[in-house]
Each structure stands twice: as structure tokens, then as C-alpha cells.
Amino acid sequence: MFEAERNPNNYNASSVTTETKDLGCACLNPYIPIKTKILDIIQETTSDSQDVKTFILSPAKPISFEPGQFVELTVSGVGEAPFGFASSPIVEDTIQLCIKRTGYVTDNLHRLRPGDIVYLRGPYGNSFPIKEMEGHDIFYVAGGLGLAPLRPMIELIFLPENRQKYGNIKMLLAARSTKDFLFKYDYERWSNYPDTDLLLTIDNPEPEWDGLVGFPNNLVHDISFDIQNTYAVLCGPPVMIKALSDAFVKMGIPKNRIYTTLEMRMTCGIGKCGKCNIGHKYVCVDGPVFSMEELDNMPGEY
Amino acid sequence: MIILKMSRSAFHDGIGKLFGDYRVVAPSRINGTLDYTDIVDPAQIDLSDELPYKSPKEILFPRVETILRISDDGIDVPDTPKPTILIGVKPCDITAINVMDKVFSKENNKFSDPYYFRRRESLIVIGMGCVHKKPGCFCDELGIDMTFSDYSDAFISIDNDNNIVFLYILDEKYESLFSIFDAQVLESGSPEVSEINSRVNESTTKNLRIDADEKELFEEIPWELYSESCLECGICTYICPTCHCFEFRDVEDCGVTCRNRCWDSCMYPSFTLHASGHNPRATQRERFRQRVLHKYMYVPKNCSVIACTGCGRCIRACPGGLNILRAVQDILDRTIFSKVSKAEECV
């Protein structure tokens, strides 16, 4: 039989490819982004030291996500970088990303205007275990831009149908100065929700400032809350996360009730490019949300 | 299994018939250096008992690959490249394809990489064994048989005295493709052919896997001792058959942005550098640690294979004389010692 088939025309290349996939389809190609229009840009900070803007975006196809997840944003002709979602997950047609002008991609993004086009792909990563937190108090601590990735969870839990499932809510929001607070337009609404305390702190005293002064890890000792019944949710610079979680642990919050979300350089978002791992865990798929119990068993490579 | 017995010239003639439909890649000598090369004339093929200088990974994972073209008109993906036949691949490099298959598959982190697999699905691998172990090679330490790998589609064995090529067809689906060869067809077991079998001793396959507490390894292993002469050139990662880390680079021309996937290297400071200036792997100590543990601990944990095949290329090429095998053996000595001493403490 084999002999009979000895004819060079008896084969063709397509018969050896098991499947010819159309990689133009986003369902088969996780690297394909969605065309997205910038609807509006909100200037958040007014200080000279940092420039943070919130970009209100309208993707051509809605992107549904869970609080804590992130998206890869492309500035055309420049490059791509990962950003945590910063808006309520129940609003699907528009997405907000709160972004500091820091590097090459963000610098070019900050030059864009409403009406300009960017590209998004995602969502990626895991999310905050909000179901597990039901029946408990929640203590949010955000340092600077760390408030952005917490905002989807904050907004979701404040929804009337969800609010009753949780106990008291404390929010300690830290900024370098009064000019560096983000989402200031939300604070009054947030603090008016039932059983909610919103505290603000800045690094150094300023005239006419009646809020707190100092780093969150030094302040949490003086804030009264039910240690036995609280989930702490933190985000900020790595130094703050480390010092603050130490403070909470010393106060007696179990490590499996302290959650944070990490930032890493991430090219692919799908666990292939090899940049974001901490030990054998990949922040882009196993994270970015981790409990302190998990982080404690991982090397401090962040 | 069907085995084809043919003269060397019949083998070359058969390969010549493949050029229309396939990209043919095989070891070939350029200025004295043997390397996996695109073949345009079968006479270029050099099936000597020598390990090609670089691995063939760029066939599946090119140094630069345009993955998207983005313009106002939409997003478009470059066409699927021509199927490739890779001839004369050594068992270490075949094992490396197995590693890459796992790393880029869904098995590792839930997503499969479509650009890797569209090349992989149309790749035909024809392996060839090593006769002698080369200086710096240590595939045997990893339980890899240098004479044979069944992770290939076909395997070549050469009778140099009589100028005869035996082609063992391991995957039946390629029997009709290989009917292009003017060859005598033998069945396995016939007295004319020697049995081709894996000689791997299963008990040795986990020899170099590092299995210890990650935090302890980070703190207690003297990483700087292994990496102090590192020049941060990255040659080890470029030449490695399993290194697969990458970066996207966007290039815009006339309103069309090409997103290119380029090889990157964990040996470079910029690899993990945040835009803020923070770098989780700030010195070469941490970067060499990442390279060793990624290969011998993280990939084994996530994909159940060691991401090193003992080809020895990084050891031979390193200008600083770094030796990953010596580092791993030292780590294993130290971790076994610490486990033993802890057990003694318990007593």
C-alpha cells in the first residue's frame, strides 16, 4: 500500500496542518485588542509632582470585568501597558482608567484628546473575593494611585442590593498632598452611604487641612474598627503595602483577611512573556489580587 | 512502524521535492559553524555528529514576528507562514520543543498562544541522534537519551560506512508524505535495521529538578557567587532552546502600526523595570536566580517539565564563564544538606 502511494503528488501541505485557525478573530487570539474611543478625560491631580488623569473610554464591544482585574491599553504607534479597571463593573458600555503620566506609553496617552482612538484587550487576572467578604466589615486603605484599582469594588459594594450584605465600611485614603487626591468628586457620595467612614490623610501638614497627616501604617492603630470581623483591602506603593500589612497583622487581623493588588511589568497578560512572576506565580493570571497569606508564602520579589 | 532505507542521494532527491510546499530547515555549515539553516539545495544539509550552534527555536518562536497590524481601517493578522520541515534535530532540541509546547499551551496559565501553535501544528520534526557526547553537554543528567527522542515525527539513522540513510516514520500520518523518497520499505523488526528505542532510565528523569521552599532559596542560596562574572549580555537566553520570554515593540509607518513580538531576556535590567523606576529584580544576582529557578523550579511546577535540556549551549557561549549546571548542582547539594540538617534538628 505504501509502495502504491509513492507519488510525489499524493500529498499536499494543507493536509499536514491539523487546523488552520483564523487568528483575526478575538475568540481565538487573545492578543487582538478592541478599538476604543476616548469619550472624556478628567484631570485628577493638580500638583506639580504628579499628573494623574481619568480616561473615560468607550470600547467598540463592551468589556465586562470583575473588581481587581486589569486591561492592556494600546496607544497607537507607541505601545501597550497594563492598567487596572477604575470604574464600576456594572457600567459596561464605558470604562474608566485612572492613569499617571509616568513612562513612554502613559506620556503619549496623556497627550491624547477626547475623540481619539486607543485599543483595549482584556480583562485579565483574578479579582477581589467579594463574595467571601460578605457579612464582614471592610477597611479600604489606598495610597495615591492605589485607589484606582479599588474603585470598582468600592462602587460594586455600595450598590443598594449589595450594601446590606456587608457591615461597616472604613476608607482611609492617602495622598502626598491635598492636590494629589483622586476621585474627589466621589468622596461626598461615598461618605453618605450608611455605616461608612471616609478618612483622608496627607504626608505633610498643610495650612487649613483638617484631615489626618502621616502614612497609613502609622495611622491605622488610632482608628477604631472591629478587628475580629474586618477584611482589609489595601493598594499603594510596595513599601506602603509591606508596612501596612505588618501593622494590620500586629493588630490581629488574620493574614487571609488582608488583600492587596500588585503591579508588575506585563507584556502579554496571559502568563507567557515571563516578566511578572513572583516565584512560580504569575501576577497576570494568579494575581494581581493576593491575600497576605499567599504573599507570605511567596518570595518578596515585588 | 515503517522504516525507509535509501541511499544518501535518494534522501537528498526526496528532500528536493519538498521545497515547493515546505520551508526546509536543517543543519548546514556556514563559515565553519554548523547551524539550523534554511535549505535551498539538499547538498547544503550536513548531518554530522555535531550540535548546531544555536537551537532551532526560532522556527516556532521567531526573533521578531509581526503579530498585529493596526490601522484606522482595522486590525489585521499576518497570514499563516508556510509549513516547515525541520531535519536533523538533536534529541535535546526535540525535548525543548516539548517544553515550548507546554509553556505556550493552555496547560500553563489557561491561555494558549495562537502564533506559536499555528507554526507548531504545521511543523514536521525529523530527529537524529548524537553518537558522542560533546563538551559542556549534560542531557544525560536530565534523563534525556542523546541517541533518540520519540517526540519527533520521524527519525534518521545514518550508516556512514555504506552511505545509507534509514528514516524511521514514527507518526503514521506522514507515511504518504515520505513516499516521495525512492527507498526500500522495511518493517520494524526486520534484520536489516537496528532497533531504535529510547534508552532513558526513568529513575534519572527528575535528577536536577529543584524542589525546595521558594523563600528559603531566595534568601539562603549565594546567588551572587554564581553570577558575579555575568556581563549581562543575554547570550545564554538567546542561544537557549527553551528560553521564551518576549516583549512587544510597536513600529508605526504610514499610519499602520506593526506590533512585533521580539525575544527579550531576563538577564537585562530593563526586563522587569517598572515605569516608576522600581525594579523587582534590581541586580544580576536576582536575574540569574530568575533564570535558574524559572528553568529548574517554576516551569516544572507549572508545566511538569524541566525547562532545560542539557544542550550546554549557554555554558559554551558565556563570555563570563557562568555554568548553570554547576550552579544547579550546588543548589541541590545545599538544599539537600539543609533538609538533612533540619531533620536532624527535629530529632
mmCIF file of C-alpha atoms in Angstrom, chain B residues 52-218:
data_model
loop_
_atom_site.group_PDB
_atom_site.id
_atom_site.type_symbol
_atom_site.label_atom_id
_atom_site.label_comp_id
_atom_site.label_asym_id
_atom_site.label_seq_id
_atom_site.Cartn_x
_atom_site.Cartn_y
_atom_site.Cartn_z
ATOM 1 C CA PRO B 52 24.284 23.075 15.841
ATOM 2 C CA TYR B 53 25.480 26.314 17.441
ATOM 3 C CA LYS B 54 22.019 27.775 18.038
ATOM 4 C CA SER B 55 18.813 25.938 18.863
ATOM 5 C CA PRO B 56 16.033 25.716 16.265
ATOM 6 C CA LYS B 57 13.523 27.555 18.493
ATOM 7 C CA GLU B 58 13.183 30.486 16.100
ATOM 8 C CA ILE B 59 11.333 28.220 13.647
ATOM 9 C CA LEU B 60 8.428 28.194 16.114
ATOM 10 C CA PHE B 61 9.143 31.383 18.009
ATOM 11 C CA PRO B 62 10.888 33.831 15.663
ATOM 12 C CA ARG B 63 13.208 36.551 16.955
ATOM 13 C CA VAL B 64 10.796 39.092 15.512
ATOM 14 C CA GLU B 65 7.267 38.257 14.485
ATOM 15 C CA THR B 66 4.623 40.763 13.446
ATOM 16 C CA ILE B 67 1.528 39.634 15.319
ATOM 17 C CA LEU B 68 -0.830 42.516 14.500
ATOM 18 C CA ARG B 69 -1.149 45.354 12.035
ATOM 19 C CA ILE B 70 -3.289 48.133 13.453
ATOM 20 C CA SER B 71 -4.605 50.989 11.323
ATOM 21 C CA ASP B 72 -7.714 53.158 11.029
ATOM 22 C CA ASP B 73 -9.155 50.513 8.715
ATOM 23 C CA GLY B 74 -8.976 47.836 11.383
ATOM 24 C CA ILE B 75 -6.743 45.176 12.847
ATOM 25 C CA ASP B 76 -5.229 42.531 10.682
ATOM 26 C CA VAL B 77 -3.149 39.438 11.393
ATOM 27 C CA PRO B 78 -0.327 38.328 9.053
ATOM 28 C CA ASP B 79 -1.016 35.126 7.121
ATOM 29 C CA THR B 80 -0.048 31.744 8.468
ATOM 30 C CA PRO B 81 3.518 31.027 7.402
ATOM 31 C CA LYS B 82 4.460 28.151 5.122
ATOM 32 C CA PRO B 83 4.687 24.734 6.865
ATOM 33 C CA THR B 84 8.213 23.790 7.894
ATOM 34 C CA ILE B 85 10.154 20.530 7.863
ATOM 35 C CA LEU B 86 12.950 20.539 10.387
ATOM 36 C CA ILE B 87 15.565 17.903 9.595
ATOM 37 C CA GLY B 88 18.368 16.511 11.748
ATOM 38 C CA VAL B 89 17.113 17.851 15.086
ATOM 39 C CA LYS B 90 19.072 16.528 18.056
ATOM 40 C CA PRO B 91 17.192 14.875 20.965
ATOM 41 C CA CYS B 92 17.927 17.830 23.290
ATOM 42 C CA ASP B 93 16.329 20.232 20.811
ATOM 43 C CA ILE B 94 13.368 17.879 20.277
ATOM 44 C CA THR B 95 12.880 17.792 24.050
ATOM 45 C CA ALA B 96 12.968 21.592 24.003
ATOM 46 C CA ILE B 97 10.053 21.624 21.542
ATOM 47 C CA ASN B 98 8.128 19.560 24.087
ATOM 48 C CA VAL B 99 8.936 22.187 26.750
ATOM 49 C CA MET B 100 7.833 25.067 24.498
ATOM 50 C CA ASP B 101 4.620 23.172 23.583
ATOM 51 C CA LYS B 102 3.763 23.012 27.273
ATOM 52 C CA VAL B 103 4.755 26.600 28.099
ATOM 53 C CA PHE B 104 2.708 28.089 25.238
ATOM 54 C CA SER B 105 -0.284 25.762 25.811
ATOM 55 C CA LYS B 106 -3.429 26.250 27.883
ATOM 56 C CA GLU B 107 -1.971 23.852 30.404
ATOM 57 C CA ASN B 108 0.263 26.728 31.503
ATOM 58 C CA ASN B 109 -1.862 29.631 32.753
ATOM 59 C CA LYS B 110 -5.140 28.843 30.968
ATOM 60 C CA PHE B 111 -4.320 30.623 27.698
ATOM 61 C CA SER B 112 -2.847 29.106 24.576
ATOM 62 C CA ASP B 113 -0.571 31.198 22.364
ATOM 63 C CA PRO B 114 -2.081 31.107 18.871
ATOM 64 C CA TYR B 115 1.006 32.352 16.998
ATOM 65 C CA TYR B 116 3.180 29.594 18.423
ATOM 66 C CA PHE B 117 0.660 26.878 17.693
ATOM 67 C CA ARG B 118 -0.138 27.896 14.130
ATOM 68 C CA ARG B 119 3.534 27.271 13.324
ATOM 69 C CA ARG B 120 3.731 24.207 15.552
ATOM 70 C CA GLU B 121 0.722 22.483 14.002
ATOM 71 C CA SER B 122 2.306 22.544 10.566
ATOM 72 C CA LEU B 123 5.835 21.648 11.709
ATOM 73 C CA ILE B 124 7.288 18.250 10.845
ATOM 74 C CA VAL B 125 10.218 17.224 13.027
ATOM 75 C CA ILE B 126 12.757 14.734 11.722
ATOM 76 C CA GLY B 127 15.178 13.926 14.506
ATOM 77 C CA MET B 128 18.667 12.498 14.540
ATOM 78 C CA GLY B 129 20.648 11.099 17.461
ATOM 79 C CA CYS B 130 24.047 12.072 18.788
ATOM 80 C CA VAL B 131 26.826 9.472 18.657
ATOM 81 C CA HIS B 132 29.239 11.182 21.042
ATOM 82 C CA LYS B 133 28.597 13.490 23.979
ATOM 83 C CA LYS B 134 30.013 16.980 23.336
ATOM 84 C CA PRO B 135 31.995 19.090 25.803
ATOM 85 C CA GLY B 136 29.603 21.051 28.020
ATOM 86 C CA CYS B 137 26.619 18.820 27.196
ATOM 87 C CA PHE B 138 24.700 17.318 30.111
ATOM 88 C CA CYS B 139 21.459 15.916 28.638
ATOM 89 C CA ASP B 140 22.200 12.632 30.429
ATOM 90 C CA GLU B 141 21.970 14.439 33.791
ATOM 91 C CA LEU B 142 18.372 15.311 32.865
ATOM 92 C CA GLY B 143 17.476 11.787 31.800
ATOM 93 C CA ILE B 144 17.463 12.678 28.084
ATOM 94 C CA ASP B 145 18.685 9.963 25.718
ATOM 95 C CA MET B 146 21.115 11.595 23.287
ATOM 96 C CA THR B 147 20.543 8.852 20.705
ATOM 97 C CA PHE B 148 16.774 9.077 20.269
ATOM 98 C CA SER B 149 13.582 11.044 21.042
ATOM 99 C CA ASP B 150 10.094 9.800 20.245
ATOM 100 C CA TYR B 151 8.711 13.356 20.437
ATOM 101 C CA SER B 152 9.583 13.664 16.731
ATOM 102 C CA ASP B 153 7.535 12.706 13.661
ATOM 103 C CA ALA B 154 10.366 10.749 12.044
ATOM 104 C CA PHE B 155 13.929 9.879 12.942
ATOM 105 C CA ILE B 156 17.068 9.478 10.876
ATOM 106 C CA SER B 157 19.845 6.989 11.425
ATOM 107 C CA ILE B 158 22.868 7.016 9.129
ATOM 108 C CA ASP B 159 25.124 4.176 8.136
ATOM 109 C CA ASN B 160 28.142 6.270 7.213
ATOM 110 C CA ASP B 161 30.258 3.334 6.001
ATOM 111 C CA ASN B 162 27.741 2.449 3.312
ATOM 112 C CA ASN B 163 26.301 5.939 2.781
ATOM 113 C CA ILE B 164 22.828 4.738 3.667
ATOM 114 C CA VAL B 165 20.059 6.699 5.378
ATOM 115 C CA PHE B 166 17.375 4.974 7.444
ATOM 116 C CA LEU B 167 14.222 7.008 8.033
ATOM 117 C CA TYR B 168 12.019 5.717 10.861
ATOM 118 C CA ILE B 169 8.493 7.071 10.428
ATOM 119 C CA LEU B 170 7.191 7.482 13.968
ATOM 120 C CA ASP B 171 3.918 9.231 13.105
ATOM 121 C CA GLU B 172 1.806 7.219 10.651
ATOM 122 C CA LYS B 173 0.129 10.285 9.225
ATOM 123 C CA TYR B 174 3.361 11.201 7.442
ATOM 124 C CA GLU B 175 3.757 7.851 5.658
ATOM 125 C CA SER B 176 2.276 9.187 2.434
ATOM 126 C CA LEU B 177 4.351 12.369 2.578
ATOM 127 C CA PHE B 178 7.546 10.379 2.879
ATOM 128 C CA SER B 179 6.599 8.191 -0.089
ATOM 129 C CA ILE B 180 8.438 10.819 -2.136
ATOM 130 C CA PHE B 181 11.678 9.054 -1.215
ATOM 131 C CA ASP B 182 12.986 6.425 -3.592
ATOM 132 C CA ALA B 183 13.564 3.946 -0.795
ATOM 133 C CA GLN B 184 13.253 0.343 0.226
ATOM 134 C CA VAL B 185 10.397 -0.076 2.714
ATOM 135 C CA LEU B 186 11.197 -2.184 5.767
ATOM 136 C CA GLU B 187 9.059 -3.124 8.728
ATOM 137 C CA SER B 188 10.436 -2.744 12.215
ATOM 138 C CA GLY B 189 11.939 -5.976 13.429
ATOM 139 C CA SER B 190 13.435 -6.827 10.071
ATOM 140 C CA PRO B 191 17.063 -7.986 10.402
ATOM 141 C CA GLU B 192 18.365 -5.138 8.247
ATOM 142 C CA VAL B 193 17.596 -2.381 10.757
ATOM 143 C CA SER B 194 18.764 -1.919 14.274
ATOM 144 C CA GLU B 195 16.023 -1.303 16.828
ATOM 145 C CA ILE B 196 15.595 2.337 17.669
ATOM 146 C CA ASN B 197 14.455 2.720 21.198
ATOM 147 C CA SER B 198 14.577 5.187 23.958
ATOM 148 C CA ARG B 199 17.275 4.278 26.423
ATOM 149 C CA VAL B 200 16.078 6.670 29.092
ATOM 150 C CA ASN B 201 16.348 5.470 32.609
ATOM 151 C CA GLU B 202 13.122 6.771 34.173
ATOM 152 C CA SER B 203 14.667 6.994 37.603
ATOM 153 C CA THR B 204 17.069 9.694 36.444
ATOM 154 C CA THR B 205 14.474 11.999 34.866
ATOM 155 C CA LYS B 206 13.961 14.136 37.931
ATOM 156 C CA ASN B 207 17.589 14.453 38.840
ATOM 157 C CA LEU B 208 18.110 18.192 38.501
ATOM 158 C CA ARG B 209 14.675 19.457 39.490
ATOM 159 C CA ILE B 210 14.932 21.950 42.331
ATOM 160 C CA ASP B 211 12.213 21.258 44.844
ATOM 161 C CA ALA B 212 12.572 23.436 47.913
ATOM 162 C CA ASP B 213 10.882 26.333 49.657
ATOM 163 C CA GLU B 214 10.990 29.363 47.342
ATOM 164 C CA LYS B 215 11.524 31.879 50.115
ATOM 165 C CA GLU B 216 14.388 29.895 51.600
ATOM 166 C CA LEU B 217 16.029 29.525 48.191
ATOM 167 C CA PHE B 218 15.805 33.272 47.648
#
